[in-house]
Amino acid sequence: GDSVTQMEGPVTLSEEAFLTINCTYTATGYPSLFWYVQYPGEGLQLLLKATKADDKGSNKGFEATYRKETTSFHLEKGSVQVSDSAVYFCALSPPRGGTASKLTFGTGTRLQVTL
Amino acid sequence: GAVVSQHPSWVICKSGTSVKIECRSLDFQATTMFWYRQFPKQSLMLMATSNEGSKATYEQGVEKDKFLINHASLTLSTLTVTSAHPEDSSFYICSARGTPGNEQFFGPGTRLTVL
């Protein structure tokens, strides 16, 4: 079945550092890929998405590129802020599926940004 | 974005009792709601999908008599954990979708501890 593997956290960075959170997946065909963010006490929020190979999703300075050849969707940000401290989840849905479809999640990676 | 609430945010109960968790869409009508379960350091696992006015569809391995789901209105779904045991202790998260193809919006989750 489908699965998503994320790097284990927590990830601790100083403000303005470069962020990479690795995500790889196993799925048939071309799934849609997502990154969700969960701030303390809040529900998961869609951060960005990509629906086909080589697509780049971006939002709030975060980026991720759909790499079919390496089955990866790594999350990056050039300069993190304290306000980016949260848990980040990588997820996928069936081909041509959006977030309304059944989602398969990774384990989540906690990011802690310090001054 | 749309807001989904859950109540209670945390609950402690004795073994053998039943616990009801509510999921509400506050500013939109949710034709479909999803219930997830999350164990520590593990990913969100979809338990069931419920469409308003019809029976929930449970994922393989989820006991439908144990986890009762009701979606009687377009803004409310409930999950009842019947005869709870310590192994049911977990973080339960709901999400809601407005119409087919729209985004899922997540609630903040409910932490259940069974003593």
PDB file of C-alpha atoms in Angstrom:
ATOM      1  CA  GLY A   1       0.000   0.000   0.000  1.00  0.00           C
ATOM      2  CA  ASP A   2       0.850   3.654  -0.072  1.00  0.00           C
ATOM      3  CA  SER A   3       3.250   4.997   2.529  1.00  0.00           C
ATOM      4  CA  VAL A   4       5.134   8.158   3.431  1.00  0.00           C
ATOM      5  CA  THR A   5       8.460   8.317   5.263  1.00  0.00           C
ATOM      6  CA  GLN A   6       9.688  11.490   6.943  1.00  0.00           C
ATOM      7  CA  MET A   7      12.883  12.262   8.748  1.00  0.00           C
ATOM      8  CA  GLU A   8      12.554  11.950  12.490  1.00  0.00           C
ATOM      9  CA  GLY A   9      12.669  15.048  14.597  1.00  0.00           C
ATOM     10  CA  PRO A  10      12.898  17.143  16.434  1.00  0.00           C
ATOM     11  CA  VAL A  11      14.801  19.497  14.206  1.00  0.00           C
ATOM     12  CA  THR A  12      16.281  22.436  16.072  1.00  0.00           C
ATOM     13  CA  LEU A  13      17.554  25.424  14.124  1.00  0.00           C
ATOM     14  CA  SER A  14      18.603  28.956  14.827  1.00  0.00           C
ATOM     15  CA  GLU A  15      16.583  31.749  13.297  1.00  0.00           C
ATOM     16  CA  GLU A  16      17.536  32.484   9.661  1.00  0.00           C
ATOM     17  CA  ALA A  17      19.019  29.007   9.176  1.00  0.00           C
ATOM     18  CA  PHE A  18      18.215  26.890   6.113  1.00  0.00           C
ATOM     19  CA  LEU A  19      15.625  24.183   6.593  1.00  0.00           C
ATOM     20  CA  THR A  20      15.260  20.824   4.867  1.00  0.00           C
ATOM     21  CA  ILE A  21      12.791  18.176   5.982  1.00  0.00           C
ATOM     22  CA  ASN A  22      13.077  15.008   3.943  1.00  0.00           C
ATOM     23  CA  CYS A  23      10.049  13.111   2.692  1.00  0.00           C
ATOM     24  CA  THR A  24       9.921  10.045   0.476  1.00  0.00           C
ATOM     25  CA  TYR A  25       6.920   8.052  -0.592  1.00  0.00           C
ATOM     26  CA  THR A  26       5.799   4.710  -1.947  1.00  0.00           C
ATOM     27  CA  ALA A  27       2.719   4.677  -4.153  1.00  0.00           C
ATOM     28  CA  THR A  28       1.417   3.411  -7.443  1.00  0.00           C
ATOM     29  CA  GLY A  29       1.108   5.813 -10.312  1.00  0.00           C
ATOM     30  CA  TYR A  30       1.451   9.520  -9.747  1.00  0.00           C
ATOM     31  CA  PRO A  31      -0.011  10.505  -6.377  1.00  0.00           C
ATOM     32  CA  SER A  32      -0.653  14.069  -5.323  1.00  0.00           C
ATOM     33  CA  LEU A  33       1.767  15.240  -2.629  1.00  0.00           C
ATOM     34  CA  PHE A  34       1.216  17.655   0.247  1.00  0.00           C
ATOM     35  CA  TRP A  35       2.871  19.287   3.191  1.00  0.00           C
ATOM     36  CA  TYR A  36       0.731  20.144   6.191  1.00  0.00           C
ATOM     37  CA  VAL A  37       1.747  22.225   9.215  1.00  0.00           C
ATOM     38  CA  GLN A  38       0.333  21.969  12.712  1.00  0.00           C
ATOM     39  CA  TYR A  39       0.930  24.843  15.112  1.00  0.00           C
ATOM     40  CA  PRO A  40       0.491  24.193  18.847  1.00  0.00           C
ATOM     41  CA  GLY A  41      -3.146  23.775  19.783  1.00  0.00           C
ATOM     42  CA  GLU A  42      -4.380  24.049  16.204  1.00  0.00           C
ATOM     43  CA  GLY A  43      -5.500  21.686  13.468  1.00  0.00           C
ATOM     44  CA  LEU A  44      -3.395  20.657  10.509  1.00  0.00           C
ATOM     45  CA  GLN A  45      -3.246  23.303   7.785  1.00  0.00           C
ATOM     46  CA  LEU A  46      -2.334  22.730   4.174  1.00  0.00           C
ATOM     47  CA  LEU A  47       1.023  24.403   3.543  1.00  0.00           C
ATOM     48  CA  LEU A  48       1.667  23.486  -0.081  1.00  0.00           C
ATOM     49  CA  LYS A  49       0.985  20.815  -2.659  1.00  0.00           C
ATOM     50  CA  ALA A  50       2.096  19.376  -5.997  1.00  0.00           C
ATOM     51  CA  THR A  51       0.028  17.174  -8.243  1.00  0.00           C
ATOM     52  CA  LYS A  52       2.439  16.005 -10.929  1.00  0.00           C
ATOM     53  CA  ALA A  53       6.106  15.243 -11.468  1.00  0.00           C
ATOM     54  CA  ASP A  54       8.468  18.243 -11.420  1.00  0.00           C
ATOM     55  CA  ASP A  55       5.777  20.516  -9.995  1.00  0.00           C
ATOM     56  CA  LYS A  56       7.014  22.867  -7.290  1.00  0.00           C
ATOM     57  CA  GLY A  57       4.658  23.815  -4.505  1.00  0.00           C
ATOM     58  CA  SER A  58       5.399  26.979  -2.564  1.00  0.00           C
ATOM     59  CA  ASN A  59       3.861  29.043   0.205  1.00  0.00           C
ATOM     60  CA  LYS A  60       5.101  31.371   2.970  1.00  0.00           C
ATOM     61  CA  GLY A  61       8.708  30.924   1.825  1.00  0.00           C
ATOM     62  CA  PHE A  62       8.487  27.128   1.917  1.00  0.00           C
ATOM     63  CA  GLU A  63       9.059  25.071  -1.223  1.00  0.00           C
ATOM     64  CA  ALA A  64       8.912  21.420  -2.224  1.00  0.00           C
ATOM     65  CA  THR A  65       9.473  19.809  -5.614  1.00  0.00           C
ATOM     66  CA  TYR A  66       7.760  16.607  -6.750  1.00  0.00           C
ATOM     67  CA  ARG A  67      10.608  14.288  -7.764  1.00  0.00           C
ATOM     68  CA  LYS A  68       9.270  11.162  -9.408  1.00  0.00           C
ATOM     69  CA  GLU A  69      12.699   9.673 -10.071  1.00  0.00           C
ATOM     70  CA  THR A  70      13.604   9.727  -6.374  1.00  0.00           C
ATOM     71  CA  THR A  71      10.003   9.488  -5.072  1.00  0.00           C
ATOM     72  CA  SER A  72      10.680  12.472  -2.877  1.00  0.00           C
ATOM     73  CA  PHE A  73       9.017  15.714  -1.844  1.00  0.00           C
ATOM     74  CA  HIS A  74      11.494  17.434   0.470  1.00  0.00           C
ATOM     75  CA  LEU A  75      10.403  20.603   2.235  1.00  0.00           C
ATOM     76  CA  GLU A  76      12.808  23.561   2.199  1.00  0.00           C
ATOM     77  CA  LYS A  77      12.942  27.109   3.460  1.00  0.00           C
ATOM     78  CA  GLY A  78      15.837  29.446   3.008  1.00  0.00           C
ATOM     79  CA  SER A  79      15.538  31.333   6.294  1.00  0.00           C
ATOM     80  CA  VAL A  80      13.388  30.055   9.121  1.00  0.00           C
ATOM     81  CA  GLN A  81      11.748  32.196  11.770  1.00  0.00           C
ATOM     82  CA  VAL A  82      10.720  31.441  15.325  1.00  0.00           C
ATOM     83  CA  SER A  83       7.113  31.548  14.141  1.00  0.00           C
ATOM     84  CA  ASP A  84       7.815  28.537  11.902  1.00  0.00           C
ATOM     85  CA  SER A  85       8.128  26.313  14.966  1.00  0.00           C
ATOM     86  CA  ALA A  86       5.500  23.609  14.441  1.00  0.00           C
ATOM     87  CA  VAL A  87       5.025  20.003  13.382  1.00  0.00           C
ATOM     88  CA  TYR A  88       5.230  19.359   9.643  1.00  0.00           C
ATOM     89  CA  PHE A  89       3.497  16.415   7.978  1.00  0.00           C
ATOM     90  CA  CYS A  90       4.146  15.061   4.504  1.00  0.00           C
ATOM     91  CA  ALA A  91       1.159  13.352   2.888  1.00  0.00           C
ATOM     92  CA  LEU A  92      -0.083  11.880  -0.361  1.00  0.00           C
ATOM     93  CA  SER A  93      -3.402  11.121  -1.990  1.00  0.00           C
ATOM     94  CA  PRO A  94      -4.304   8.922  -4.958  1.00  0.00           C
ATOM     95  CA  PRO A  95      -3.527  10.096  -8.505  1.00  0.00           C
ATOM     96  CA  ARG A  96      -5.541  13.150  -9.476  1.00  0.00           C
ATOM     97  CA  GLY A  97      -6.828  13.253  -5.931  1.00  0.00           C
ATOM     98  CA  GLY A  98      -6.808  16.468  -3.957  1.00  0.00           C
ATOM     99  CA  THR A  99      -6.820  16.971  -0.229  1.00  0.00           C
ATOM    100  CA  ALA A 100     -10.444  15.911  -0.261  1.00  0.00           C
ATOM    101  CA  SER A 101      -9.343  12.373  -1.056  1.00  0.00           C
ATOM    102  CA  LYS A 102      -8.046   9.780   1.340  1.00  0.00           C
ATOM    103  CA  LEU A 103      -4.722  11.041   2.693  1.00  0.00           C
ATOM    104  CA  THR A 104      -1.750   8.948   3.773  1.00  0.00           C
ATOM    105  CA  PHE A 105       0.478  10.792   6.242  1.00  0.00           C
ATOM    106  CA  GLY A 106       4.053  10.579   7.383  1.00  0.00           C
ATOM    107  CA  THR A 107       4.885  10.589  11.095  1.00  0.00           C
ATOM    108  CA  GLY A 108       5.444  14.307  11.290  1.00  0.00           C
ATOM    109  CA  THR A 109       8.623  16.259  12.023  1.00  0.00           C
ATOM    110  CA  ARG A 110       8.761  18.765  14.845  1.00  0.00           C
ATOM    111  CA  LEU A 111      10.678  21.938  14.040  1.00  0.00           C
ATOM    112  CA  GLN A 112      11.941  24.155  16.829  1.00  0.00           C
ATOM    113  CA  VAL A 113      13.464  27.484  15.836  1.00  0.00           C
ATOM    114  CA  THR A 114      15.397  29.447  18.434  1.00  0.00           C
ATOM    115  CA  LEU A 115      16.668  33.026  18.516  1.00  0.00           C
TER     116      LEU A 115
ATOM    117  CA  GLY B   1      -9.777  29.051   5.728  1.00  0.00           C
ATOM    118  CA  ALA B   2     -12.694  27.121   7.163  1.00  0.00           C
ATOM    119  CA  VAL B   3     -12.694  26.237  10.861  1.00  0.00           C
ATOM    120  CA  VAL B   4     -13.260  22.833  12.398  1.00  0.00           C
ATOM    121  CA  SER B   5     -13.559  22.422  16.150  1.00  0.00           C
ATOM    122  CA  GLN B   6     -13.365  19.384  18.383  1.00  0.00           C
ATOM    123  CA  HIS B   7     -14.712  18.868  21.858  1.00  0.00           C
ATOM    124  CA  PRO B   8     -13.358  18.011  24.282  1.00  0.00           C
ATOM    125  CA  SER B   9      -9.718  18.818  23.633  1.00  0.00           C
ATOM    126  CA  TRP B  10      -8.725  16.204  26.167  1.00  0.00           C
ATOM    127  CA  VAL B  11     -10.524  13.621  28.228  1.00  0.00           C
ATOM    128  CA  ILE B  12      -9.588  11.098  30.881  1.00  0.00           C
ATOM    129  CA  CYS B  13     -11.916   8.198  31.570  1.00  0.00           C
ATOM    130  CA  LYS B  14     -12.005   4.916  33.414  1.00  0.00           C
ATOM    131  CA  SER B  15     -11.658   1.606  31.651  1.00  0.00           C
ATOM    132  CA  GLY B  16     -15.024   0.242  30.553  1.00  0.00           C
ATOM    133  CA  THR B  17     -16.735   3.574  30.103  1.00  0.00           C
ATOM    134  CA  SER B  18     -17.722   5.193  26.809  1.00  0.00           C
ATOM    135  CA  VAL B  19     -16.470   8.528  25.562  1.00  0.00           C
ATOM    136  CA  LYS B  20     -18.003  10.777  22.911  1.00  0.00           C
ATOM    137  CA  ILE B  21     -15.930  13.206  20.850  1.00  0.00           C
ATOM    138  CA  GLU B  22     -17.588  15.906  18.782  1.00  0.00           C
ATOM    139  CA  CYS B  23     -16.349  17.391  15.527  1.00  0.00           C
ATOM    140  CA  ARG B  24     -18.006  20.543  14.206  1.00  0.00           C
ATOM    141  CA  SER B  25     -17.568  22.567  11.053  1.00  0.00           C
ATOM    142  CA  LEU B  26     -18.119  26.129  12.256  1.00  0.00           C
ATOM    143  CA  ASP B  27     -18.515  28.128   9.063  1.00  0.00           C
ATOM    144  CA  PHE B  28     -19.312  25.637   6.331  1.00  0.00           C
ATOM    145  CA  GLN B  29     -21.430  22.589   5.710  1.00  0.00           C
ATOM    146  CA  ALA B  30     -19.439  19.385   5.787  1.00  0.00           C
ATOM    147  CA  THR B  31     -20.810  16.692   3.531  1.00  0.00           C
ATOM    148  CA  THR B  32     -17.951  14.395   4.510  1.00  0.00           C
ATOM    149  CA  MET B  33     -15.995  14.058   7.712  1.00  0.00           C
ATOM    150  CA  PHE B  34     -12.942  11.931   8.366  1.00  0.00           C
ATOM    151  CA  TRP B  35     -11.730  10.510  11.673  1.00  0.00           C
ATOM    152  CA  TYR B  36      -8.050   9.844  12.254  1.00  0.00           C
ATOM    153  CA  ARG B  37      -6.083   8.350  15.099  1.00  0.00           C
ATOM    154  CA  GLN B  38      -2.505   9.258  15.942  1.00  0.00           C
ATOM    155  CA  PHE B  39      -0.204   7.317  18.235  1.00  0.00           C
ATOM    156  CA  PRO B  40       2.891   8.996  19.693  1.00  0.00           C
ATOM    157  CA  LYS B  41       5.586   9.442  17.070  1.00  0.00           C
ATOM    158  CA  GLN B  42       3.414   7.779  14.450  1.00  0.00           C
ATOM    159  CA  SER B  43       1.473   9.074  11.510  1.00  0.00           C
ATOM    160  CA  LEU B  44      -2.211   9.900  11.374  1.00  0.00           C
ATOM    161  CA  MET B  45      -4.157   6.760  10.503  1.00  0.00           C
ATOM    162  CA  LEU B  46      -7.535   7.129   8.852  1.00  0.00           C
ATOM    163  CA  MET B  47     -10.162   5.287  10.871  1.00  0.00           C
ATOM    164  CA  ALA B  48     -13.329   6.025   8.952  1.00  0.00           C
ATOM    165  CA  THR B  49     -15.061   8.296   6.488  1.00  0.00           C
ATOM    166  CA  SER B  50     -18.580   9.496   7.167  1.00  0.00           C
ATOM    167  CA  ASN B  51     -20.993  11.150   4.789  1.00  0.00           C
ATOM    168  CA  GLU B  52     -23.892  13.138   6.198  1.00  0.00           C
ATOM    169  CA  GLY B  53     -26.966  11.000   6.625  1.00  0.00           C
ATOM    170  CA  SER B  54     -25.358   7.668   5.812  1.00  0.00           C
ATOM    171  CA  LYS B  55     -23.336   5.020   7.575  1.00  0.00           C
ATOM    172  CA  ALA B  56     -19.628   5.528   8.016  1.00  0.00           C
ATOM    173  CA  THR B  57     -17.100   3.584   5.959  1.00  0.00           C
ATOM    174  CA  TYR B  58     -14.450   2.082   8.196  1.00  0.00           C
ATOM    175  CA  GLU B  59     -10.875   1.322   7.237  1.00  0.00           C
ATOM    176  CA  GLN B  60      -9.631  -2.225   7.422  1.00  0.00           C
ATOM    177  CA  GLY B  61      -8.838  -3.274  10.965  1.00  0.00           C
ATOM    178  CA  VAL B  62     -11.018  -0.633  12.643  1.00  0.00           C
ATOM    179  CA  GLU B  63     -13.788  -2.105  14.793  1.00  0.00           C
ATOM    180  CA  LYS B  64     -17.034  -0.418  13.851  1.00  0.00           C
ATOM    181  CA  ASP B  65     -18.763  -1.591  17.026  1.00  0.00           C
ATOM    182  CA  LYS B  66     -15.954  -0.152  19.082  1.00  0.00           C
ATOM    183  CA  PHE B  67     -15.749   3.212  17.371  1.00  0.00           C
ATOM    184  CA  LEU B  68     -19.260   4.445  16.650  1.00  0.00           C
ATOM    185  CA  ILE B  69     -19.481   7.319  14.204  1.00  0.00           C
ATOM    186  CA  ASN B  70     -22.557   9.439  13.685  1.00  0.00           C
ATOM    187  CA  HIS B  71     -22.862  12.214  11.104  1.00  0.00           C
ATOM    188  CA  ALA B  72     -26.429  13.318  11.589  1.00  0.00           C
ATOM    189  CA  SER B  73     -26.070  16.896  10.395  1.00  0.00           C
ATOM    190  CA  LEU B  74     -23.964  18.879   7.952  1.00  0.00           C
ATOM    191  CA  THR B  75     -22.018  20.517  10.763  1.00  0.00           C
ATOM    192  CA  LEU B  76     -21.577  17.773  13.336  1.00  0.00           C
ATOM    193  CA  SER B  77     -20.035  14.330  13.493  1.00  0.00           C
ATOM    194  CA  THR B  78     -19.418  12.353  16.659  1.00  0.00           C
ATOM    195  CA  LEU B  79     -17.045   9.530  17.478  1.00  0.00           C
ATOM    196  CA  THR B  80     -17.967   7.370  20.453  1.00  0.00           C
ATOM    197  CA  VAL B  81     -15.331   5.060  21.863  1.00  0.00           C
ATOM    198  CA  THR B  82     -17.352   2.321  23.535  1.00  0.00           C
ATOM    199  CA  SER B  83     -16.117   0.327  26.512  1.00  0.00           C
ATOM    200  CA  ALA B  84     -12.808   2.118  26.374  1.00  0.00           C
ATOM    201  CA  HIS B  85      -9.609   0.363  27.402  1.00  0.00           C
ATOM    202  CA  PRO B  86      -6.096   1.711  27.990  1.00  0.00           C
ATOM    203  CA  GLU B  87      -5.043   0.639  24.487  1.00  0.00           C
ATOM    204  CA  ASP B  88      -7.624   3.088  23.105  1.00  0.00           C
ATOM    205  CA  SER B  89      -5.643   5.954  24.578  1.00  0.00           C
ATOM    206  CA  SER B  90      -4.587   8.075  21.646  1.00  0.00           C
ATOM    207  CA  PHE B  91      -4.952  11.394  19.865  1.00  0.00           C
ATOM    208  CA  TYR B  92      -8.110  11.516  17.735  1.00  0.00           C
ATOM    209  CA  ILE B  93      -8.349  14.042  14.909  1.00  0.00           C
ATOM    210  CA  CYS B  94     -11.274  14.836  12.658  1.00  0.00           C
ATOM    211  CA  SER B  95     -11.381  16.649   9.360  1.00  0.00           C
ATOM    212  CA  ALA B  96     -14.257  17.978   7.292  1.00  0.00           C
ATOM    213  CA  ARG B  97     -14.811  18.482   3.602  1.00  0.00           C
ATOM    214  CA  GLY B  98     -17.395  20.815   2.109  1.00  0.00           C
ATOM    215  CA  THR B  99     -18.158  19.255  -1.235  1.00  0.00           C
ATOM    216  CA  PRO B 100     -16.473  16.551  -3.305  1.00  0.00           C
ATOM    217  CA  GLY B 101     -13.162  17.822  -4.542  1.00  0.00           C
ATOM    218  CA  ASN B 102     -12.771  20.541  -1.914  1.00  0.00           C
ATOM    219  CA  GLU B 103     -10.054  20.695   0.664  1.00  0.00           C
ATOM    220  CA  GLN B 104     -10.130  18.840   3.961  1.00  0.00           C
ATOM    221  CA  PHE B 105      -9.999  21.096   7.011  1.00  0.00           C
ATOM    222  CA  PHE B 106      -8.701  19.609  10.232  1.00  0.00           C
ATOM    223  CA  GLY B 107      -9.764  19.964  13.832  1.00  0.00           C
ATOM    224  CA  PRO B 108      -7.191  20.471  16.609  1.00  0.00           C
ATOM    225  CA  GLY B 109      -7.587  16.942  17.943  1.00  0.00           C
ATOM    226  CA  THR B 110      -8.760  15.277  21.156  1.00  0.00           C
ATOM    227  CA  ARG B 111      -6.408  13.484  23.481  1.00  0.00           C
ATOM    228  CA  LEU B 112      -8.049  10.472  25.120  1.00  0.00           C
ATOM    229  CA  THR B 113      -6.476   8.798  28.138  1.00  0.00           C
ATOM    230  CA  VAL B 114      -8.096   5.652  29.470  1.00  0.00           C
ATOM    231  CA  LEU B 115      -7.061   4.651  32.969  1.00  0.00           C
TER     232      LEU B 115
END
